[in-house]
Each structure stands twice: as structure tokens, then as C-alpha cells.
Amino acid sequence: MAACAQVPEIAAQPEEQIAGIPVSQIVEGYGLLEDEGFRLPPIPPRYLQGVNRRMLIAYPGTQRAGTIEIDPNAKFLYWVLPDGMAWRYPIGVGIEGLGLRGETVIQRKAKWPGWTPTANMLRRDPELYEPFRRGVPGGLASPLGARALYLYRGGRDTYYRIHGTNDLESIGNSGSAGCIRLFNHDIIHLYEMVPNSTRVIIRSYNESVRIEGAAMANRGIELAPYIITPEELFNGESGHRADELASVSGRG
């Protein structure tokens, strides 16, 4: 009888993937992103665990609206909003002794900026930086990522930047040459809100402990510099996902 006939099993269809990540696992706000002619792949969820992702939160600090406050200890950047809220972004920061201090002002902004090592970098780590003395043009291979905010003090360039990065492991840790790194998705999000002349304040360790708590104020680890050749860098631009590209700037 037909009612007793066995219904054939239908094989489950494999889940769609983007850049090797199942669509169901892609974190909201960190998916495939087309920007200015460049394609950014989704950020793998392993880099976005816990607090290591962009969040809109009640602002716990004391700075006025329209200020960027950076906590290099808890590895957060806050964009302070006028309603007691703030966007909080996870960041990568400079190794101890190389980090930004005090107060600066954003005086220039750039989309998909190129990068050239400073004279200081060339003196300090010639093995790392000399192959890139002539610079890296803007694009997927640039260590400054999708956007850069240039920090000035007293009208002079500090050579510190708030910028994107392809070195996803560095976010939530320290190991850059001193600049403030964000996921490319996050620096694009921040860039559109922040005008030139924005004040950038650096939180002290004591302030971080008071506001974030001792455990959070000691978040992350120090990463060793990653040495990469120009051939690896530019082959990576065309042949690898962005999350596999280590920054030429030695986590700079």
C-alpha cells in the first residue's frame, strides 16, 4: 500500500559559506563588506569573542560627548555620544614604552591610506622596516587598513594613527609600533562619525582599574613582532583572506 511506502531521506544541503565561514556563524556587523572598490571578508567569530567586538553601551567614563577616549590597558576605544552612551571598540595597542600618551587631536582623515615607515621605525628595527622604506600603497595590503585618523599635538604630526588592520590577532592585545588598531569593519564604522578636530584622550592605568576593574585593565597579551617580506605581503593581497595577512608594520 502507498501509505506504507518508505519515504526516501533527503540529504541535508551544505550550509552556504563566505570566505570559509558558515553564514550562520557570521557575527552581525562583521560580515562581507564592499567598500570603495575593495572587498573585506567576514571576520572569523573566534576573533570576536566576549568584549572583543563593537558595542553600544552606557559610557562609564568622564569625557564629554564628541571625544574619543582610549583605554590602552583594557584595549578599548570609546566614541562618546551626547546621551550618556558610547560606541566601544576593541583595539590593539603599542607594546609597553611605545604607546601614545596624553591628549591629541584628529587633524586629518584618509580612506584606504598608504603607509611608509617613519625614520624612527627604520632606525629601531631595520630588519623589519627597511624592505618597505619606499612605502606600501593604499589597499588591502596596507598596514593602515581601510581608514586612518591622524593624530596631532600642538599643530604637529605625532606620527600616531588610529587605523584599521588585517592582523586580527592583534585586536585585544598589545604588540603594535604604538598606533591604535581596530578591525577594518570597526574603523569604517567609527570614521563616518568622527570629524576633524576631535579630541583624543588616553586613559591612565589607574583610571582604567577604577572604571573597568583590575581584571579588564590587564586584558590581553604582548605579541612578538611578525616579520613579513614584500613578496608575502603583496601575494597575500591577491591570494589570501584578509584575516591571514599579518601586518607589515611589525604589528604597527
Coordinates of C-alpha atoms in Angstrom, one line a residue:
M1 CA 0.0 0.0 0.0
A2 CA 1.2 3.5 -0.7
A3 CA 0.6 4.5 2.9
C4 CA 3.3 2.0 4.0
A5 CA 5.9 3.0 1.4
Q6 CA 9.2 4.2 2.8
V7 CA 9.8 7.9 2.2
P8 CA 13.3 8.4 0.9
E9 CA 15.6 10.5 3.0
I10 CA 16.6 13.9 1.6
A11 CA 20.3 14.7 2.1
A12 CA 20.9 17.9 4.0
Q13 CA 22.3 20.7 1.9
P14 CA 25.7 22.0 3.0
E15 CA 25.4 25.5 4.6
E16 CA 26.5 28.4 2.4
Q17 CA 29.9 29.8 3.4
I18 CA 31.5 33.2 2.8
A19 CA 35.4 33.1 2.8
G20 CA 35.2 29.8 4.6
I21 CA 32.8 30.9 7.3
P22 CA 29.3 29.4 7.5
V23 CA 26.8 32.1 7.1
S24 CA 25.0 31.2 10.4
Q25 CA 28.3 31.9 12.2
I26 CA 29.0 35.4 10.8
V27 CA 28.7 38.0 13.6
E28 CA 26.4 40.9 12.8
G29 CA 28.3 44.0 11.8
Y30 CA 31.3 41.9 10.7
G31 CA 30.1 40.3 7.5
L32 CA 31.3 40.6 3.9
L33 CA 31.8 44.3 3.3
E34 CA 32.2 46.1 -0.1
D35 CA 34.0 49.4 0.4
E36 CA 35.4 51.9 -2.0
G37 CA 36.1 49.2 -4.6
F38 CA 37.6 46.8 -2.0
R39 CA 36.1 43.6 -0.6
L40 CA 36.6 42.9 3.1
P41 CA 35.8 39.3 4.1
P42 CA 33.8 38.5 7.2
I43 CA 35.8 38.5 10.4
P44 CA 36.0 34.9 11.8
P45 CA 34.0 34.6 15.0
R46 CA 37.0 33.4 17.0
Y47 CA 38.3 36.9 17.0
L48 CA 35.0 38.4 18.2
Q49 CA 34.5 36.6 21.5
G50 CA 33.2 38.3 24.6
V51 CA 34.0 42.0 24.7
N52 CA 36.2 41.8 21.6
R53 CA 33.5 43.3 19.3
R54 CA 31.9 46.7 18.7
M55 CA 29.2 47.5 21.2
L56 CA 26.8 50.4 22.0
I57 CA 27.0 50.8 25.8
A58 CA 26.3 53.1 28.7
Y59 CA 29.5 55.2 28.8
P60 CA 31.5 54.5 32.0
G61 CA 34.0 57.4 31.7
T62 CA 34.1 61.1 32.4
Q63 CA 34.8 62.7 29.0
R64 CA 32.3 64.9 27.2
A65 CA 30.4 63.9 24.1
G66 CA 32.3 64.2 20.9
T67 CA 35.5 62.9 22.4
I68 CA 37.5 59.7 21.7
E69 CA 38.8 58.1 24.9
I70 CA 41.3 55.3 24.5
D71 CA 42.0 52.8 27.3
P72 CA 45.3 51.1 26.3
N73 CA 45.1 48.8 29.3
A74 CA 41.6 47.4 28.8
K75 CA 42.2 47.6 25.0
F76 CA 39.1 49.7 24.3
L77 CA 38.3 52.9 22.3
Y78 CA 35.2 54.8 23.2
W79 CA 33.4 57.3 21.0
V80 CA 31.4 59.3 23.5
L81 CA 27.8 60.1 22.4
P82 CA 25.6 63.0 23.8
D83 CA 23.1 60.8 25.5
G84 CA 25.3 59.1 28.1
M85 CA 26.0 56.3 25.7
A86 CA 29.2 55.4 23.8
W87 CA 30.4 53.1 21.0
R88 CA 33.0 50.9 22.4
Y89 CA 35.5 49.2 20.0
P90 CA 38.2 46.6 20.9
I91 CA 41.7 47.8 19.9
G92 CA 45.3 46.7 19.6
V93 CA 47.9 48.9 21.2
G94 CA 51.6 49.6 21.2
I95 CA 54.0 47.5 23.3
E96 CA 55.0 49.0 26.6
G97 CA 57.1 52.1 26.1
L98 CA 55.9 52.8 22.6
G99 CA 52.3 53.7 23.3
L100 CA 50.5 57.1 22.8
R101 CA 50.2 59.3 25.9
G102 CA 48.4 62.5 26.8
E103 CA 45.9 64.3 24.6
T104 CA 45.9 64.7 20.8
V105 CA 43.6 66.0 18.1
I106 CA 42.5 64.4 14.9
Q107 CA 43.7 66.7 12.2
R108 CA 43.5 64.5 9.1
K109 CA 41.4 61.6 7.9
A110 CA 42.0 59.2 5.0
K111 CA 40.2 56.3 3.3
W112 CA 42.4 53.3 2.3
P113 CA 45.6 55.2 3.1
G114 CA 49.1 54.1 2.1
W115 CA 51.8 53.6 4.7
T116 CA 55.5 54.5 4.9
P117 CA 57.7 53.5 7.9
T118 CA 59.0 56.5 9.9
A119 CA 62.7 57.3 10.3
N120 CA 62.3 56.1 13.9
M121 CA 61.0 52.7 12.8
L122 CA 63.8 52.3 10.3
R123 CA 66.4 53.1 13.0
R124 CA 64.8 50.9 15.6
D125 CA 64.0 47.8 13.5
P126 CA 65.8 47.9 10.2
E127 CA 65.3 44.2 9.5
L128 CA 61.6 44.7 9.8
Y129 CA 61.1 48.0 8.1
E130 CA 63.9 48.5 5.5
P131 CA 62.2 46.4 2.8
F132 CA 59.3 48.9 3.0
R133 CA 61.3 52.1 3.0
R134 CA 59.6 53.3 -0.1
G135 CA 56.1 52.6 1.4
V136 CA 53.1 50.5 0.7
P137 CA 50.2 52.0 -1.4
G138 CA 46.7 52.1 -0.1
G139 CA 44.7 48.9 -0.5
L140 CA 44.1 45.5 1.1
A141 CA 47.9 45.1 1.8
S142 CA 48.4 48.4 3.5
P143 CA 49.1 48.2 7.3
L144 CA 46.8 51.1 7.9
G145 CA 43.9 49.2 6.6
A146 CA 40.6 50.7 5.4
R147 CA 40.8 54.1 7.2
A148 CA 43.2 56.2 9.2
L149 CA 42.7 59.1 11.7
Y150 CA 45.9 61.1 12.0
L151 CA 46.8 62.4 15.5
Y152 CA 48.4 65.9 16.0
R153 CA 49.6 67.7 19.1
G154 CA 50.2 71.5 19.0
G155 CA 49.7 71.5 15.2
R156 CA 52.4 68.9 14.7
D157 CA 52.0 65.3 13.5
T158 CA 52.7 62.8 16.3
Y159 CA 53.1 60.0 13.7
Y160 CA 50.5 58.1 15.7
R161 CA 47.3 56.9 14.0
I162 CA 44.0 55.3 14.8
H163 CA 43.7 52.9 11.9
G164 CA 42.4 49.6 10.5
T165 CA 44.4 46.4 10.4
N166 CA 44.5 42.9 8.7
D167 CA 46.3 41.5 11.7
L168 CA 43.1 40.3 13.5
E169 CA 45.0 38.6 16.3
S170 CA 46.4 41.9 17.5
I171 CA 43.0 43.2 18.5
G172 CA 42.6 43.0 22.3
N173 CA 46.3 42.6 22.7
S174 CA 49.5 44.8 22.5
G175 CA 52.3 44.5 20.0
S176 CA 52.0 47.3 17.5
A177 CA 54.6 50.0 16.9
G178 CA 52.5 52.4 19.0
C179 CA 49.4 53.1 16.9
I180 CA 45.9 52.2 17.8
R181 CA 44.4 49.4 15.7
L182 CA 40.8 48.5 15.0
F183 CA 39.2 45.8 12.9
N184 CA 38.7 47.3 9.4
H185 CA 34.9 46.9 9.9
D186 CA 35.2 49.0 13.1
I187 CA 37.4 51.8 11.8
I188 CA 35.0 52.2 8.8
H189 CA 32.1 52.5 11.3
L190 CA 33.9 55.0 13.5
Y191 CA 35.3 57.0 10.7
E192 CA 31.9 58.2 9.4
M193 CA 31.0 59.7 12.8
V194 CA 34.3 61.4 13.8
P195 CA 35.1 64.9 12.4
N196 CA 38.5 66.6 12.2
S197 CA 39.3 68.5 15.4
T198 CA 38.0 65.6 17.6
R199 CA 39.9 65.4 20.9
V200 CA 41.6 62.0 21.7
I201 CA 42.2 61.3 25.4
I202 CA 44.4 58.5 26.7
R203 CA 43.2 56.9 30.0
S204 CA 45.8 56.1 32.6
Y205 CA 46.3 52.7 34.2
N206 CA 44.8 53.9 37.5
E207 CA 41.8 55.3 35.7
S208 CA 41.4 52.0 33.9
V209 CA 41.4 50.0 37.1
R210 CA 38.9 52.3 38.7
I211 CA 36.5 52.3 35.7
E212 CA 36.9 48.9 34.1
G213 CA 38.1 46.9 37.1
A214 CA 41.6 45.3 37.7
A215 CA 40.9 42.2 35.5
M216 CA 39.8 44.2 32.5
A217 CA 42.5 46.8 33.0
N218 CA 45.1 44.0 32.4
R219 CA 43.3 42.4 29.4
G220 CA 45.4 40.9 26.6
I221 CA 48.9 39.7 26.0
E222 CA 52.0 41.2 24.4
L223 CA 52.6 39.8 20.9
A224 CA 56.0 39.4 19.3
P225 CA 56.7 41.3 16.0
Y226 CA 55.8 39.4 12.9
I227 CA 58.4 39.8 10.1
I228 CA 57.0 39.6 6.6
T229 CA 58.6 40.1 3.2
P230 CA 57.2 42.4 0.4
E231 CA 56.6 39.3 -1.7
E232 CA 54.5 37.7 1.1
L233 CA 52.6 40.9 1.7
F234 CA 51.6 41.6 -1.9
N235 CA 50.9 38.0 -2.8
G236 CA 48.7 38.0 0.3
E237 CA 46.7 40.9 -1.1
S238 CA 45.6 38.9 -4.1
G239 CA 45.7 35.4 -2.9
H240 CA 44.7 35.2 0.8
R241 CA 41.8 36.2 3.0
A242 CA 42.5 39.4 5.0
D243 CA 42.5 37.5 8.3
E244 CA 45.6 35.6 7.1
L245 CA 47.6 38.7 6.4
A246 CA 49.9 39.8 9.1
S247 CA 50.7 43.5 9.2
V248 CA 54.0 44.6 7.6
S249 CA 54.5 47.1 10.3
G250 CA 55.5 44.5 12.8
R251 CA 52.1 44.8 14.4
G252 CA 52.5 48.6 13.9

